[in-house]
mmCIF file of C-alpha atoms in Angstrom:
data_model
loop_
_atom_site.group_PDB
_atom_site.id
_atom_site.type_symbol
_atom_site.label_atom_id
_atom_site.label_comp_id
_atom_site.label_asym_id
_atom_site.label_seq_id
_atom_site.Cartn_x
_atom_site.Cartn_y
_atom_site.Cartn_z
ATOM 1 C CA MET N 1368 -74.574 6.744 -62.884
ATOM 2 C CA ALA N 1369 -77.830 8.212 -61.332
ATOM 3 C CA ILE N 1370 -80.653 7.633 -63.709
ATOM 4 C CA LYS N 1371 -82.802 11.133 -63.858
ATOM 5 C CA GLY N 1372 -85.222 9.689 -67.065
ATOM 6 C CA VAL N 1373 -86.968 6.453 -67.825
ATOM 7 C CA LEU N 1374 -88.280 5.738 -70.994
ATOM 8 C CA PHE N 1375 -90.798 2.711 -71.610
ATOM 9 C CA ASP N 1376 -91.695 0.956 -74.390
ATOM 10 C CA PHE N 1377 -95.678 0.336 -74.896
ATOM 11 C CA SER N 1378 -96.946 -2.906 -75.882
ATOM 12 C CA GLY N 1379 -95.287 -5.948 -74.134
ATOM 13 C CA THR N 1380 -93.773 -3.597 -71.469
ATOM 14 C CA LEU N 1381 -96.539 -1.589 -69.723
ATOM 15 C CA PHE N 1382 -99.256 -3.003 -71.461
ATOM 16 C CA ARG N 1383 -100.279 -6.224 -73.266
ATOM 17 C CA ILE N 1384 -103.069 -6.578 -75.873
ATOM 18 C CA GLU N 1385 -105.782 -9.275 -75.330
ATOM 19 C CA SER N 1386 -105.477 -12.398 -76.656
ATOM 20 C CA THR N 1387 -106.335 -12.987 -80.574
ATOM 21 C CA GLU N 1388 -109.333 -14.878 -79.616
ATOM 22 C CA SER N 1389 -110.797 -12.241 -77.158
ATOM 23 C CA TRP N 1390 -110.020 -9.446 -79.995
ATOM 24 C CA LEU N 1391 -111.955 -11.779 -82.735
ATOM 25 C CA ARG N 1392 -114.895 -12.244 -80.279
ATOM 26 C CA ALA N 1393 -115.301 -8.737 -79.402
ATOM 27 C CA VAL N 1394 -115.499 -7.607 -82.438
ATOM 28 C CA LEU N 1395 -117.985 -10.347 -83.785
ATOM 29 C CA ALA N 1396 -120.343 -9.650 -80.674
ATOM 30 C CA GLU N 1397 -120.169 -5.802 -81.748
ATOM 31 C CA ALA N 1398 -120.984 -6.808 -85.050
ATOM 32 C CA GLY N 1399 -123.945 -9.170 -83.919
ATOM 33 C CA ALA N 1400 -122.122 -12.047 -86.416
ATOM 34 C CA ALA N 1401 -122.622 -15.147 -85.140
ATOM 35 C CA LEU N 1402 -120.357 -18.002 -85.856
ATOM 36 C CA PRO N 1403 -120.396 -21.838 -84.887
ATOM 37 C CA GLU N 1404 -117.710 -22.034 -81.929
ATOM 38 C CA ALA N 1405 -115.307 -24.122 -83.949
ATOM 39 C CA GLU N 1406 -115.142 -21.538 -86.684
ATOM 40 C CA VAL N 1407 -114.255 -18.927 -84.334
ATOM 41 C CA VAL N 1408 -111.334 -20.953 -82.546
ATOM 42 C CA ARG N 1409 -110.069 -21.575 -86.137
ATOM 43 C CA ALA N 1410 -110.263 -17.944 -87.565
ATOM 44 C CA ALA N 1411 -108.670 -16.635 -84.090
ATOM 45 C CA GLU N 1412 -105.729 -19.390 -84.459
ATOM 46 C CA ARG N 1413 -105.545 -18.284 -88.489
ATOM 47 C CA LEU N 1414 -105.428 -14.638 -87.501
ATOM 48 C CA GLU N 1415 -102.545 -15.097 -84.893
ATOM 49 C CA ALA N 1416 -100.361 -17.078 -87.412
ATOM 50 C CA ALA N 1417 -101.075 -14.145 -90.007
ATOM 51 C CA GLY N 1418 -99.759 -11.564 -87.588
ATOM 52 C CA ALA N 1419 -102.960 -9.523 -87.754
ATOM 53 C CA LEU N 1420 -103.404 -8.206 -84.413
ATOM 54 C CA ALA N 1421 -101.204 -5.612 -83.689
ATOM 55 C CA GLY N 1422 -99.377 -5.739 -80.123
ATOM 56 C CA GLY N 1423 -99.494 -9.863 -80.726
ATOM 57 C CA VAL N 1424 -97.226 -12.023 -82.383
ATOM 58 C CA PRO N 1425 -95.624 -11.250 -85.814
ATOM 59 C CA PRO N 1426 -96.681 -13.013 -88.833
ATOM 60 C CA GLU N 1427 -95.379 -17.088 -88.893
ATOM 61 C CA ASP N 1428 -94.932 -17.226 -92.385
ATOM 62 C CA PRO N 1429 -92.758 -15.194 -94.760
ATOM 63 C CA LEU N 1430 -94.628 -12.225 -96.386
ATOM 64 C CA PRO N 1431 -95.037 -11.587 -100.235
ATOM 65 C CA ALA N 1432 -92.450 -8.927 -101.040
ATOM 66 C CA ASP N 1433 -94.785 -5.837 -101.272
ATOM 67 C CA LEU N 1434 -96.682 -6.840 -97.955
ATOM 68 C CA ALA N 1435 -93.016 -7.275 -96.244
ATOM 69 C CA ALA N 1436 -91.904 -3.794 -97.538
ATOM 70 C CA LEU N 1437 -94.835 -2.226 -96.287
ATOM 71 C CA TRP N 1438 -94.492 -4.173 -92.742
ATOM 72 C CA ALA N 1439 -90.871 -3.050 -92.425
ATOM 73 C CA VAL N 1440 -92.444 0.532 -92.163
ATOM 74 C CA ARG N 1441 -95.612 0.120 -90.644
ATOM 75 C CA ASP N 1442 -94.609 2.091 -87.719
ATOM 76 C CA ARG N 1443 -93.941 5.451 -89.778
ATOM 77 C CA SER N 1444 -97.464 6.559 -90.043
ATOM 78 C CA ALA N 1445 -101.102 5.715 -89.207
ATOM 79 C CA GLU N 1446 -101.857 5.281 -92.839
ATOM 80 C CA GLU N 1447 -99.031 2.575 -92.974
ATOM 81 C CA HIS N 1448 -100.031 1.029 -89.830
ATOM 82 C CA ARG N 1449 -103.588 0.638 -90.730
ATOM 83 C CA ALA N 1450 -102.729 -0.662 -94.223
ATOM 84 C CA ALA N 1451 -100.193 -3.196 -93.080
ATOM 85 C CA TYR N 1452 -102.183 -4.789 -90.584
ATOM 86 C CA THR N 1453 -105.508 -4.882 -92.619
ATOM 87 C CA ALA N 1454 -103.524 -6.441 -95.295
ATOM 88 C CA LEU N 1455 -102.526 -9.287 -92.681
ATOM 89 C CA SER N 1456 -105.899 -9.543 -91.470
ATOM 90 C CA LEU N 1457 -107.627 -10.082 -94.961
ATOM 91 C CA ARG N 1458 -105.427 -13.247 -95.787
ATOM 92 C CA VAL N 1459 -107.864 -14.693 -93.312
ATOM 93 C CA PRO N 1460 -111.459 -15.268 -94.806
ATOM 94 C CA LEU N 1461 -114.242 -13.714 -92.462
ATOM 95 C CA PRO N 1462 -118.002 -14.089 -92.967
ATOM 96 C CA ASP N 1463 -118.294 -9.978 -93.593
ATOM 97 C CA PRO N 1464 -115.294 -8.051 -95.159
ATOM 98 C CA GLY N 1465 -116.149 -4.904 -92.983
ATOM 99 C CA LEU N 1466 -114.946 -7.341 -89.809
ATOM 100 C CA HIS N 1467 -111.119 -6.515 -90.715
ATOM 101 C CA ASP N 1468 -111.599 -2.741 -90.646
ATOM 102 C CA ALA N 1469 -113.754 -3.527 -87.438
ATOM 103 C CA LEU N 1470 -110.588 -5.711 -85.913
ATOM 104 C CA TYR N 1471 -108.310 -2.882 -86.528
ATOM 105 C CA ASP N 1472 -110.756 -0.235 -84.592
ATOM 106 C CA ARG N 1473 -110.657 -2.657 -82.099
ATOM 107 C CA HIS N 1474 -107.267 -2.783 -81.047
ATOM 108 C CA MET N 1475 -106.881 0.901 -80.847
ATOM 109 C CA THR N 1476 -109.561 1.006 -77.837
ATOM 110 C CA PRO N 1477 -108.792 0.955 -74.405
ATOM 111 C CA ALA N 1478 -110.683 -2.115 -73.483
ATOM 112 C CA ALA N 1479 -108.306 -4.106 -75.751
ATOM 113 C CA TRP N 1480 -105.610 -3.071 -73.443
ATOM 114 C CA ARG N 1481 -104.545 -4.462 -69.982
ATOM 115 C CA PRO N 1482 -101.296 -3.083 -67.855
ATOM 116 C CA TYR N 1483 -99.080 -5.414 -66.334
ATOM 117 C CA PRO N 1484 -99.669 -6.000 -62.657
ATOM 118 C CA ASP N 1485 -96.548 -4.012 -61.412
ATOM 119 C CA THR N 1486 -97.163 -0.956 -64.191
ATOM 120 C CA ALA N 1487 -98.709 1.493 -62.107
ATOM 121 C CA GLU N 1488 -96.696 0.383 -58.832
ATOM 122 C CA VAL N 1489 -93.380 1.334 -61.031
ATOM 123 C CA LEU N 1490 -94.305 4.420 -62.355
ATOM 124 C CA ALA N 1491 -95.665 5.782 -58.986
ATOM 125 C CA ALA N 1492 -92.397 4.865 -57.158
ATOM 126 C CA LEU N 1493 -90.253 6.500 -60.337
ATOM 127 C CA ARG N 1494 -92.620 9.392 -59.675
ATOM 128 C CA GLY N 1495 -91.910 9.533 -56.142
ATOM 129 C CA ARG N 1496 -88.227 9.276 -56.648
ATOM 130 C CA GLY N 1497 -88.622 12.505 -59.055
ATOM 131 C CA VAL N 1498 -87.498 10.389 -61.977
ATOM 132 C CA ALA N 1499 -88.822 11.802 -65.321
ATOM 133 C CA ILE N 1500 -90.952 9.272 -67.332
ATOM 134 C CA GLY N 1501 -91.673 8.984 -71.046
ATOM 135 C CA VAL N 1502 -92.960 6.545 -73.408
ATOM 136 C CA VAL N 1503 -91.534 5.668 -76.470
ATOM 137 C CA SER N 1504 -93.396 3.696 -78.635
ATOM 138 C CA ASN N 1505 -93.530 2.379 -82.468
ATOM 139 C CA ILE N 1506 -97.289 2.547 -83.108
ATOM 140 C CA GLY N 1507 -99.808 4.188 -85.575
ATOM 141 C CA TRP N 1508 -102.143 5.611 -83.400
ATOM 142 C CA ASP N 1509 -102.767 7.692 -80.033
ATOM 143 C CA LEU N 1510 -102.464 5.565 -76.769
ATOM 144 C CA ARG N 1511 -102.698 8.259 -74.623
ATOM 145 C CA PRO N 1512 -106.457 7.458 -73.881
ATOM 146 C CA VAL N 1513 -105.227 3.766 -73.040
ATOM 147 C CA PHE N 1514 -103.390 5.459 -70.285
ATOM 148 C CA ARG N 1515 -105.951 7.682 -69.105
ATOM 149 C CA GLU N 1516 -108.369 5.022 -68.875
ATOM 150 C CA HIS N 1517 -106.299 2.828 -66.910
ATOM 151 C CA GLY N 1518 -105.483 5.725 -64.321
ATOM 152 C CA VAL N 1519 -101.536 6.232 -65.175
ATOM 153 C CA ASP N 1520 -101.390 8.820 -67.826
ATOM 154 C CA HIS N 1521 -100.335 11.466 -64.961
ATOM 155 C CA TYR N 1522 -97.284 9.326 -64.252
ATOM 156 C CA VAL N 1523 -96.039 10.386 -67.959
ATOM 157 C CA ASP N 1524 -94.147 13.375 -68.696
ATOM 158 C CA ALA N 1525 -94.071 12.665 -72.429
ATOM 159 C CA TYR N 1526 -95.031 10.550 -75.067
ATOM 160 C CA VAL N 1527 -92.880 9.988 -78.300
ATOM 161 C CA LEU N 1528 -94.900 7.906 -80.746
ATOM 162 C CA SER N 1529 -93.528 6.820 -84.551
ATOM 163 C CA TYR N 1530 -96.333 7.700 -86.223
ATOM 164 C CA GLU N 1531 -96.175 11.055 -85.207
ATOM 165 C CA HIS N 1532 -92.650 11.679 -86.224
ATOM 166 C CA GLY N 1533 -92.363 9.731 -88.983
ATOM 167 C CA VAL N 1534 -89.424 7.945 -87.686
ATOM 168 C CA GLN N 1535 -89.466 4.045 -85.927
ATOM 169 C CA LYS N 1536 -87.323 2.371 -83.536
ATOM 170 C CA PRO N 1537 -84.505 1.342 -83.578
ATOM 171 C CA ASP N 1538 -83.635 4.850 -85.142
ATOM 172 C CA THR N 1539 -81.901 6.942 -82.550
ATOM 173 C CA ARG N 1540 -83.941 10.252 -83.385
ATOM 174 C CA LEU N 1541 -86.647 8.762 -81.814
ATOM 175 C CA PHE N 1542 -85.076 8.373 -78.414
ATOM 176 C CA ALA N 1543 -82.997 11.570 -79.027
ATOM 177 C CA LEU N 1544 -86.531 13.405 -79.554
ATOM 178 C CA ALA N 1545 -87.851 11.789 -76.033
ATOM 179 C CA CYS N 1546 -84.951 12.489 -73.999
ATOM 180 C CA ASP N 1547 -85.003 15.732 -75.271
ATOM 181 C CA ALA N 1548 -88.870 16.011 -74.460
ATOM 182 C CA LEU N 1549 -87.904 14.977 -71.125
ATOM 183 C CA GLY N 1550 -85.006 17.413 -70.566
ATOM 184 C CA VAL N 1551 -82.730 14.641 -69.618
ATOM 185 C CA ALA N 1552 -79.392 13.839 -71.442
ATOM 186 C CA PRO N 1553 -79.099 9.979 -72.824
ATOM 187 C CA GLU N 1554 -76.307 9.011 -70.619
ATOM 188 C CA ASP N 1555 -78.808 9.753 -67.836
ATOM 189 C CA THR N 1556 -81.557 7.909 -69.370
ATOM 190 C CA LEU N 1557 -82.699 4.343 -69.027
ATOM 191 C CA MET N 1558 -84.858 2.884 -72.220
ATOM 192 C CA VAL N 1559 -86.965 -0.248 -70.909
ATOM 193 C CA GLY N 1560 -88.597 -2.213 -73.719
ATOM 194 C CA ASP N 1561 -89.296 -5.637 -74.620
ATOM 195 C CA SER N 1562 -87.703 -5.576 -77.943
ATOM 196 C CA ARG N 1563 -83.605 -6.404 -78.182
ATOM 197 C CA HIS N 1564 -83.739 -4.819 -81.912
ATOM 198 C CA ALA N 1565 -86.353 -1.609 -81.609
ATOM 199 C CA ASP N 1566 -85.779 -0.671 -78.331
ATOM 200 C CA GLY N 1567 -81.989 -1.632 -77.859
ATOM 201 C CA GLY N 1568 -81.587 1.440 -80.588
ATOM 202 C CA ALA N 1569 -81.436 3.290 -77.291
ATOM 203 C CA ALA N 1570 -78.016 2.271 -76.366
ATOM 204 C CA ASP N 1571 -76.550 3.436 -79.856
ATOM 205 C CA LEU N 1572 -77.597 7.156 -78.409
ATOM 206 C CA GLY N 1573 -75.745 6.129 -75.007
ATOM 207 C CA CYS N 1574 -79.128 5.446 -72.753
ATOM 208 C CA ALA N 1575 -78.743 2.308 -70.657
ATOM 209 C CA VAL N 1576 -81.219 -0.166 -71.455
ATOM 210 C CA HIS N 1577 -83.131 -3.047 -69.719
ATOM 211 C CA PHE N 1578 -85.215 -5.695 -71.363
ATOM 212 C CA VAL N 1579 -88.530 -7.090 -69.968
ATOM 213 C CA ASP N 1580 -90.271 -10.255 -71.373
ATOM 214 C CA HIS N 1581 -92.895 -10.060 -73.524
ATOM 215 C CA ARG N 1582 -95.350 -12.548 -71.936
ATOM 216 C CA PRO N 1583 -99.040 -12.412 -70.974
ATOM 217 C CA VAL N 1584 -100.180 -10.287 -68.055
ATOM 218 C CA ALA N 1585 -100.971 -13.233 -65.853
ATOM 219 C CA GLU N 1586 -97.427 -14.669 -66.639
ATOM 220 C CA ARG N 1587 -95.531 -11.388 -65.693
ATOM 221 C CA PRO N 1588 -96.607 -9.982 -62.409
ATOM 222 C CA ASP N 1589 -93.427 -8.422 -61.372
ATOM 223 C CA GLY N 1590 -91.184 -7.899 -64.430
ATOM 224 C CA LEU N 1591 -90.928 -4.226 -64.206
ATOM 225 C CA ARG N 1592 -90.069 -3.793 -60.723
ATOM 226 C CA PRO N 1593 -86.194 -4.720 -61.202
ATOM 227 C CA VAL N 1594 -86.146 -1.380 -63.114
ATOM 228 C CA LEU N 1595 -86.492 0.363 -59.721
ATOM 229 C CA GLY N 1596 -83.192 -1.108 -58.523
ATOM 230 C CA LEU N 1597 -81.577 0.359 -61.618
ATOM 231 C CA ILE N 1598 -82.309 4.087 -60.346
ATOM 232 C CA GLY N 1599 -79.343 5.188 -58.638
#
């Protein structure tokens, strides 16, 4: 089978969000809010445990029923995404309540994201081979500026984002929309992602699937390169 199109997940696959501590420090600096060092570190630890950083780790503790229900559908719309992550952030006391909205806003900025070291290399190589490239993401905001800021937008033929369609992975409808956007049949498409649950849904549509490890940028210098060996 010759692969004619490759779909990539965003967070943990092509890009990685900054650390929770970096995220918090950036917002505190922007707001001019000074906290003792020990309090900054402790607040960052609590925000991480709460799962408040989108693209970071999920909540460590079981969520109340109402928040658990919202968490399960957080990627269906911009409103649900903001509500879910802001509710998680609000579980951690901060000196100014407005910081919670600022934290959510920060994670949507290109500065909060870094491409993996081999992202541009692999996308360029696929483009050179004439392979169509799509990005399929469970997300509540427009990630296109992140790709533009980091100089890789021109490699992407189509973006299929859950909040724009009201459908989130692993629902096969989102992958079908992506294949249609590329003009490639599912059986000629490879899905690359870090979540066996969410991204693995592409297999139910007939796509081949390849998984990468969701690790910090410095710890995964060449995790995407094996994709090139899968293209016939």
